[in-house]
Amino acid sequence: MITLLLIGFVGGLITGISPCILPVLPVIFLSGGVQGVQADRRRPYLVVLGLTLSFAAFTLVGTLLLSALPLPQDIIRWAGLTVLVLLGAGMLFPQVEALLERPFARIPQRRVAADRGAFVLGLALGAVYVPCAGPVLAAITVAGATGRIGADTLVLTMAFAVGTALPLLAFALAGRGIAERLRWFRSRQRGIRIGAGVVVIALAVALTFHVTDAVQRAIPDYTSALNRAVDSPHSVAKALAGQQGTGSGTGSGTGSDDGAGAGAGTAPSFALSDCVQGASTGEGPAGLQDCGPAPALSGIQQWLNTPGDAPVSLSSLKGKVVLIDFWAYSCINCQRAITHVNAWYSAYRADGLEVIGVHTPEYAFEHVPGNVAAGAKRLGIGYPVALDNNYKTWNSFGNQSWPADYLIDSTGTVRHVGIGEGNYAGTESLIRQLLSAADPGVVLPHPTDVADTTPTSATQTPETYLGAARADNYAGRTPLTPGTKAFAYTASVPGDAFTLAGSWTVSDESLTAKADAGITLSFEADEVYLDVGGTGTITATVDGKTTTRRVSGAPNIYTLVDRKAGAQGSAQGSAQAQGQGQDTLRVTLSPGLSAYSFTFG
């Protein structure tokens, strides 16, 4: 808990001094001396308190609330902008202020106008204040969006909010101090109030039309190194998960596509938690374990590949060996692992093995049953698939990763947890042991023979998200914030990073190409894949060679670079196939295509 407090607090301090809060500083600065000098010494504290509370609440539970209500995803931001305009108009025109205060006229109050206005101003700022997505904020946002809101997440959120509030409070107190000490402020209260109203309305307009992006465009992100230090290596996700080795992006050494994920809904048993922890750190024993009873498959929205799409319960499978495979159809790590799961299902189904693929979505498009069904068909999946769109089963297993396997014996006990790719021969050996234990007279076929394509390079580029919410490796000058805007390539691209050119529409999850849209990526890998959807073409240039691919339909993984396939008989290709050093890939997308992430092999 102390670690969470420290990480959250330090991450908040870094965010509170980052370039992305600069547009709101004039409003914070003026908030201390707007109403009068001696009348509202509490005003700076109330503004920052309102901002801190609303920002923390909207970050933590805003996505959950919007998912439960039939409202646009950006309704909170628009509500905040509207309140800012109304408050600014109230500062400019006393008649408007009186009209705004009329609904509260019957409430007993002391110095109500100044105090209430300050707090409401803070609430509005918190609704539109979106700081740079450092590792702490990203972990909190994903936890809130996926329902993993427990005591640890609340502690991290409040520590982050307090850390962010301190620099802002310093600016607000500085504004109040100047108002108290300078005679000019004391004699021109009405003029200052009008000026503050203009600044508040100007901020609302600038935020509406993304004019504030120019501030970040002109000022380098001087806090990026500090953010990297806070998240070294993946300390935020580790502390939030409460277990070592759980991180964001592609897992280190295991080939896992670890998201911050959703966590504690129905908490798993202590025994299962211990097995998960041992698996995620790579320290668990290679043999069978007793991880406790398997949690139920709960909250499943829909079933695929069952008779009449009827649901399946684990209790109905007693006597069988069951493999629960958590996956997402556009996850390249999952696609490589599923070739082995398919082979096991085909080889051992007649001998008592049942496989259930629990599809828990990472992206919004992965919530669509038709997209999942098409993805399962492309991958040749014939076993039952459960659509876990609300993360209920994910939570009950305490899962953190795509892919992840939970091996259950014939009595319903979890005997092994496998996180990420690799060690397929070991998992198959455990399956065979459990099948023999369930039916001592069974004659099993020979072990399957499927190539293990798990990446082994320790320096391989991690999964690179392109949407604004998780684009940690973006290195362009123009801020990657939601909206349609023009980008320009930088002179160089840092290792494992990307920049953009042309016109793009940016959302939290993806980039949608407009005119002359292109991506330059610096990477180290043998294979590069792009998760992209829509109808059009992708043109990729690397090592002086250009290829064009046709894209059609729901988002899916497309191969842009495959050096393993082209390295045969070439000394240069053989060296490249070993993933030595950074290379540059330039990708152009036709208008209308939406790109989500790069993955590597």
mmCIF file of N, CA, C and O in Angstrom, residues 460-466 472-476 489-490 492-501 504 511 518-531 539-543 558 560-561 563 581-589 597-601:
data_model
loop_
_atom_site.group_PDB
_atom_site.id
_atom_site.type_symbol
_atom_site.label_atom_id
_atom_site.label_comp_id
_atom_site.label_asym_id
_atom_site.label_seq_id
_atom_site.Cartn_x
_atom_site.Cartn_y
_atom_site.Cartn_z
ATOM 1 N N GLN A 460 13.225 -7.091 -28.457
ATOM 2 C CA GLN A 460 12.146 -6.871 -29.429
ATOM 3 C C GLN A 460 11.251 -5.711 -29.000
ATOM 4 O O GLN A 460 10.950 -5.536 -27.824
ATOM 5 N N THR A 461 10.816 -4.920 -29.959
ATOM 6 C CA THR A 461 9.922 -3.794 -29.695
ATOM 7 C C THR A 461 8.621 -4.294 -29.069
ATOM 8 O O THR A 461 8.038 -5.260 -29.553
ATOM 9 N N PRO A 462 8.150 -3.661 -27.999
ATOM 10 C CA PRO A 462 6.887 -4.093 -27.377
ATOM 11 C C PRO A 462 5.688 -3.664 -28.203
ATOM 12 O O PRO A 462 5.804 -2.828 -29.112
ATOM 13 N N GLU A 463 4.537 -4.229 -27.890
ATOM 14 C CA GLU A 463 3.312 -3.845 -28.581
ATOM 15 C C GLU A 463 3.138 -2.331 -28.512
ATOM 16 O O GLU A 463 3.321 -1.714 -27.455
ATOM 17 N N THR A 464 2.798 -1.728 -29.640
ATOM 18 C CA THR A 464 2.729 -0.275 -29.755
ATOM 19 C C THR A 464 1.312 0.140 -30.078
ATOM 20 O O THR A 464 0.816 -0.087 -31.192
ATOM 21 N N TYR A 465 0.623 0.746 -29.109
ATOM 22 C CA TYR A 465 -0.750 1.203 -29.307
ATOM 23 C C TYR A 465 -0.746 2.555 -30.019
ATOM 24 O O TYR A 465 0.122 3.400 -29.773
ATOM 25 N N LEU A 466 -1.756 2.773 -30.877
ATOM 26 C CA LEU A 466 -1.803 3.984 -31.683
ATOM 27 C C LEU A 466 -2.860 4.980 -31.220
ATOM 28 O O LEU A 466 -2.774 6.161 -31.557
ATOM 29 N N ASP A 472 1.893 5.380 -25.720
ATOM 30 C CA ASP A 472 3.064 5.753 -24.928
ATOM 31 C C ASP A 472 4.306 5.952 -25.788
ATOM 32 O O ASP A 472 5.230 6.659 -25.385
ATOM 33 N N ASN A 473 4.362 5.318 -26.964
ATOM 34 C CA ASN A 473 5.567 5.372 -27.797
ATOM 35 C C ASN A 473 5.451 6.390 -28.926
ATOM 36 O O ASN A 473 6.246 6.357 -29.868
ATOM 37 N N TYR A 474 4.480 7.294 -28.851
ATOM 38 C CA TYR A 474 4.341 8.330 -29.875
ATOM 39 C C TYR A 474 5.417 9.391 -29.665
ATOM 40 O O TYR A 474 5.657 9.843 -28.546
ATOM 41 N N ALA A 475 6.086 9.806 -30.751
ATOM 42 C CA ALA A 475 7.206 10.740 -30.646
ATOM 43 C C ALA A 475 7.037 11.950 -31.554
ATOM 44 O O ALA A 475 8.016 12.637 -31.859
ATOM 45 N N GLY A 476 5.828 12.247 -32.000
ATOM 46 C CA GLY A 476 5.613 13.387 -32.874
ATOM 47 C C GLY A 476 5.526 14.699 -32.121
ATOM 48 O O GLY A 476 5.386 14.745 -30.902
ATOM 49 N N TYR A 489 5.942 14.412 -40.195
ATOM 50 C CA TYR A 489 7.016 13.558 -39.724
ATOM 51 C C TYR A 489 8.112 14.388 -39.058
ATOM 52 O O TYR A 489 8.381 15.527 -39.440
ATOM 53 N N THR A 490 8.767 13.810 -38.058
ATOM 54 C CA THR A 490 9.947 14.424 -37.460
ATOM 55 C C THR A 490 11.180 14.013 -38.258
ATOM 56 O O THR A 490 11.142 13.082 -39.065
ATOM 57 N N SER A 492 13.818 12.571 -37.232
ATOM 58 C CA SER A 492 14.234 11.228 -36.841
ATOM 59 C C SER A 492 13.217 10.666 -35.857
ATOM 60 O O SER A 492 12.451 11.413 -35.245
ATOM 61 N N VAL A 493 13.238 9.341 -35.715
ATOM 62 C CA VAL A 493 12.299 8.674 -34.820
ATOM 63 C C VAL A 493 13.102 7.903 -33.776
ATOM 64 O O VAL A 493 13.949 7.083 -34.133
ATOM 65 N N PRO A 494 12.860 8.132 -32.488
ATOM 66 C CA PRO A 494 13.578 7.362 -31.454
ATOM 67 C C PRO A 494 13.270 5.870 -31.562
ATOM 68 O O PRO A 494 12.274 5.461 -32.161
ATOM 69 N N GLY A 495 14.120 5.057 -30.968
ATOM 70 C CA GLY A 495 13.908 3.619 -30.999
ATOM 71 C C GLY A 495 12.588 3.216 -30.376
ATOM 72 O O GLY A 495 12.157 3.787 -29.371
ATOM 73 N N ASP A 496 11.918 2.249 -31.011
ATOM 74 C CA ASP A 496 10.641 1.703 -30.531
ATOM 75 C C ASP A 496 9.551 2.771 -30.446
ATOM 76 O O ASP A 496 8.647 2.678 -29.608
ATOM 77 N N ALA A 497 9.599 3.776 -31.304
ATOM 78 C CA ALA A 497 8.603 4.847 -31.289
ATOM 79 C C ALA A 497 8.042 5.050 -32.696
ATOM 80 O O ALA A 497 8.540 4.482 -33.676
ATOM 81 N N PHE A 498 6.983 5.893 -32.801
ATOM 82 C CA PHE A 498 6.398 6.182 -34.106
ATOM 83 C C PHE A 498 6.006 7.651 -34.200
ATOM 84 O O PHE A 498 5.794 8.326 -33.180
ATOM 85 N N THR A 499 5.953 8.145 -35.434
ATOM 86 C CA THR A 499 5.439 9.480 -35.703
ATOM 87 C C THR A 499 4.422 9.385 -36.840
ATOM 88 O O THR A 499 4.332 8.360 -37.533
ATOM 89 N N LEU A 500 3.679 10.459 -37.046
ATOM 90 C CA LEU A 500 2.603 10.478 -38.031
ATOM 91 C C LEU A 500 2.820 11.603 -39.032
ATOM 92 O O LEU A 500 3.508 12.596 -38.757
ATOM 93 N N ALA A 501 2.191 11.448 -40.212
ATOM 94 C CA ALA A 501 2.163 12.507 -41.220
ATOM 95 C C ALA A 501 0.779 12.510 -41.861
ATOM 96 O O ALA A 501 0.058 11.502 -41.842
ATOM 97 N N TRP A 504 -5.240 12.853 -39.814
ATOM 98 C CA TRP A 504 -5.777 11.709 -39.090
ATOM 99 C C TRP A 504 -6.913 12.159 -38.172
ATOM 100 O O TRP A 504 -6.872 13.265 -37.640
ATOM 101 N N LEU A 511 -6.446 5.320 -34.785
ATOM 102 C CA LEU A 511 -6.215 6.428 -35.707
ATOM 103 C C LEU A 511 -6.929 6.097 -37.008
ATOM 104 O O LEU A 511 -6.726 5.018 -37.566
ATOM 105 N N GLY A 518 0.145 8.773 -43.038
ATOM 106 C CA GLY A 518 1.276 7.856 -42.976
ATOM 107 C C GLY A 518 1.813 7.706 -41.567
ATOM 108 O O GLY A 518 1.600 8.563 -40.710
ATOM 109 N N ILE A 519 2.502 6.586 -41.335
ATOM 110 C CA ILE A 519 3.126 6.291 -40.044
ATOM 111 C C ILE A 519 4.571 5.884 -40.302
ATOM 112 O O ILE A 519 4.838 5.060 -41.186
ATOM 113 N N THR A 520 5.497 6.456 -39.538
ATOM 114 C CA THR A 520 6.882 5.989 -39.542
ATOM 115 C C THR A 520 7.162 5.337 -38.195
ATOM 116 O O THR A 520 6.936 5.944 -37.143
ATOM 117 N N LEU A 521 7.646 4.104 -38.232
ATOM 118 C CA LEU A 521 7.867 3.312 -37.024
ATOM 119 C C LEU A 521 9.317 2.867 -36.953
ATOM 120 O O LEU A 521 9.860 2.328 -37.927
ATOM 121 N N SER A 522 9.954 3.097 -35.804
ATOM 122 C CA SER A 522 11.274 2.533 -35.532
ATOM 123 C C SER A 522 11.068 1.276 -34.709
ATOM 124 O O SER A 522 10.427 1.315 -33.659
ATOM 125 N N PHE A 523 11.623 0.141 -35.165
ATOM 126 C CA PHE A 523 11.314 -1.129 -34.513
ATOM 127 C C PHE A 523 12.512 -2.064 -34.542
ATOM 128 O O PHE A 523 13.452 -1.898 -35.328
ATOM 129 N N GLU A 524 12.452 -3.075 -33.682
ATOM 130 C CA GLU A 524 13.394 -4.188 -33.719
ATOM 131 C C GLU A 524 12.605 -5.476 -33.582
ATOM 132 O O GLU A 524 12.085 -5.787 -32.514
ATOM 133 N N ALA A 525 12.480 -6.215 -34.668
ATOM 134 C CA ALA A 525 11.709 -7.461 -34.689
ATOM 135 C C ALA A 525 11.908 -8.134 -36.034
ATOM 136 O O ALA A 525 12.349 -7.521 -37.004
ATOM 137 N N ASP A 526 11.575 -9.414 -36.091
ATOM 138 C CA ASP A 526 11.592 -10.147 -37.354
ATOM 139 C C ASP A 526 10.301 -9.941 -38.126
ATOM 140 O O ASP A 526 10.298 -9.968 -39.359
ATOM 141 N N GLU A 527 9.211 -9.761 -37.375
ATOM 142 C CA GLU A 527 7.902 -9.631 -38.017
ATOM 143 C C GLU A 527 7.169 -8.432 -37.419
ATOM 144 O O GLU A 527 7.270 -8.177 -36.207
ATOM 145 N N VAL A 528 6.442 -7.719 -38.266
ATOM 146 C CA VAL A 528 5.652 -6.576 -37.822
ATOM 147 C C VAL A 528 4.226 -6.763 -38.327
ATOM 148 O O VAL A 528 4.006 -7.050 -39.514
ATOM 149 N N TYR A 529 3.255 -6.596 -37.420
ATOM 150 C CA TYR A 529 1.838 -6.733 -37.764
ATOM 151 C C TYR A 529 1.114 -5.435 -37.413
ATOM 152 O O TYR A 529 1.475 -4.750 -36.446
ATOM 153 N N LEU A 530 0.085 -5.129 -38.196
ATOM 154 C CA LEU A 530 -0.744 -3.959 -37.917
ATOM 155 C C LEU A 530 -2.182 -4.403 -37.751
ATOM 156 O O LEU A 530 -2.730 -5.110 -38.600
ATOM 157 N N ASP A 531 -2.777 -4.005 -36.631
ATOM 158 C CA ASP A 531 -4.200 -4.265 -36.376
ATOM 159 C C ASP A 531 -4.984 -3.126 -37.023
ATOM 160 O O ASP A 531 -4.937 -1.982 -36.554
ATOM 161 N N THR A 539 0.270 0.423 -47.672
ATOM 162 C CA THR A 539 1.549 0.324 -48.367
ATOM 163 C C THR A 539 2.658 0.437 -47.334
ATOM 164 O O THR A 539 2.699 1.402 -46.562
ATOM 165 N N ALA A 540 3.524 -0.569 -47.309
ATOM 166 C CA ALA A 540 4.592 -0.620 -46.305
ATOM 167 C C ALA A 540 5.945 -0.647 -46.999
ATOM 168 O O ALA A 540 6.148 -1.413 -47.950
ATOM 169 N N THR A 541 6.873 0.191 -46.515
ATOM 170 C CA THR A 541 8.231 0.244 -47.067
ATOM 171 C C THR A 541 9.232 0.014 -45.953
ATOM 172 O O THR A 541 9.229 0.719 -44.937
ATOM 173 N N VAL A 542 10.103 -1.000 -46.142
ATOM 174 C CA VAL A 542 11.159 -1.309 -45.197
ATOM 175 C C VAL A 542 12.302 -1.969 -45.958
ATOM 176 O O VAL A 542 12.072 -2.700 -46.923
ATOM 177 N N ASP A 543 13.526 -1.680 -45.580
ATOM 178 C CA ASP A 543 14.713 -2.245 -46.234
ATOM 179 C C ASP A 543 14.712 -1.974 -47.736
ATOM 180 O O ASP A 543 15.195 -2.787 -48.532
ATOM 181 N N TYR A 558 -2.767 -7.704 -39.868
ATOM 182 C CA TYR A 558 -2.182 -7.828 -41.205
ATOM 183 C C TYR A 558 -0.661 -7.789 -41.081
ATOM 184 O O TYR A 558 -0.104 -6.958 -40.345
ATOM 185 N N LEU A 560 2.959 -6.866 -42.109
ATOM 186 C CA LEU A 560 3.653 -5.847 -42.896
ATOM 187 C C LEU A 560 5.102 -6.222 -43.168
ATOM 188 O O LEU A 560 5.654 -5.875 -44.202
ATOM 189 N N VAL A 561 5.729 -6.914 -42.216
ATOM 190 C CA VAL A 561 7.124 -7.335 -42.371
ATOM 191 C C VAL A 561 7.221 -8.790 -41.925
ATOM 192 O O VAL A 561 6.723 -9.146 -40.852
ATOM 193 N N ARG A 563 10.471 -11.139 -42.114
ATOM 194 C CA ARG A 563 11.841 -11.427 -42.524
ATOM 195 C C ARG A 563 12.177 -12.897 -42.428
ATOM 196 O O ARG A 563 13.074 -13.380 -43.103
ATOM 197 N N GLY A 581 19.292 -4.729 -34.130
ATOM 198 C CA GLY A 581 19.264 -3.296 -34.346
ATOM 199 C C GLY A 581 17.912 -2.785 -34.788
ATOM 200 O O GLY A 581 17.046 -3.527 -35.229
ATOM 201 N N GLN A 582 17.770 -1.465 -34.660
ATOM 202 C CA GLN A 582 16.526 -0.796 -35.042
ATOM 203 C C GLN A 582 16.451 -0.588 -36.547
ATOM 204 O O GLN A 582 17.447 -0.307 -37.203
ATOM 205 N N ASP A 583 15.260 -0.763 -37.097
ATOM 206 C CA ASP A 583 14.988 -0.474 -38.491
ATOM 207 C C ASP A 583 13.786 0.443 -38.577
ATOM 208 O O ASP A 583 13.056 0.636 -37.593
ATOM 209 N N THR A 584 13.576 1.007 -39.759
ATOM 210 C CA THR A 584 12.486 1.961 -39.953
ATOM 211 C C THR A 584 11.479 1.426 -40.950
ATOM 212 O O THR A 584 11.838 0.970 -42.035
ATOM 213 N N LEU A 585 10.223 1.473 -40.566
ATOM 214 C CA LEU A 585 9.116 1.062 -41.422
ATOM 215 C C LEU A 585 8.242 2.279 -41.678
ATOM 216 O O LEU A 585 7.861 2.990 -40.735
ATOM 217 N N ARG A 586 7.925 2.527 -42.937
ATOM 218 C CA ARG A 586 7.006 3.616 -43.276
ATOM 219 C C ARG A 586 5.745 3.012 -43.887
ATOM 220 O O ARG A 586 5.815 2.229 -44.837
ATOM 221 N N VAL A 587 4.612 3.375 -43.322
ATOM 222 C CA VAL A 587 3.327 2.814 -43.728
ATOM 223 C C VAL A 587 2.414 3.953 -44.160
ATOM 224 O O VAL A 587 2.292 4.967 -43.465
ATOM 225 N N THR A 588 1.762 3.802 -45.307
ATOM 226 C CA THR A 588 0.725 4.740 -45.722
ATOM 227 C C THR A 588 -0.602 3.988 -45.807
ATOM 228 O O THR A 588 -0.647 2.836 -46.229
ATOM 229 N N LEU A 589 -1.667 4.654 -45.370
ATOM 230 C CA LEU A 589 -2.994 4.043 -45.342
ATOM 231 C C LEU A 589 -3.955 4.880 -46.171
ATOM 232 O O LEU A 589 -3.927 6.116 -46.102
ATOM 233 N N SER A 597 -3.010 -0.857 -33.482
ATOM 234 C CA SER A 597 -1.743 -1.139 -32.809
ATOM 235 C C SER A 597 -0.805 -1.904 -33.732
ATOM 236 O O SER A 597 -1.238 -2.587 -34.665
ATOM 237 N N PHE A 598 0.510 -1.761 -33.450
ATOM 238 C CA PHE A 598 1.529 -2.613 -34.044
ATOM 239 C C PHE A 598 1.882 -3.705 -33.039
ATOM 240 O O PHE A 598 2.027 -3.432 -31.844
ATOM 241 N N THR A 599 2.028 -4.933 -33.523
ATOM 242 C CA THR A 599 2.557 -6.020 -32.710
ATOM 243 C C THR A 599 3.709 -6.661 -33.471
ATOM 244 O O THR A 599 3.872 -6.446 -34.676
ATOM 245 N N PHE A 600 4.506 -7.456 -32.752
ATOM 246 C CA PHE A 600 5.770 -7.894 -33.322
ATOM 247 C C PHE A 600 6.026 -9.371 -33.031
ATOM 248 O O PHE A 600 5.490 -9.933 -32.079
ATOM 249 N N GLY A 601 6.855 -9.971 -33.867
ATOM 250 C CA GLY A 601 7.210 -11.360 -33.708
ATOM 251 C C GLY A 601 8.637 -11.610 -34.110
ATOM 252 O O GLY A 601 9.331 -10.734 -34.590
#
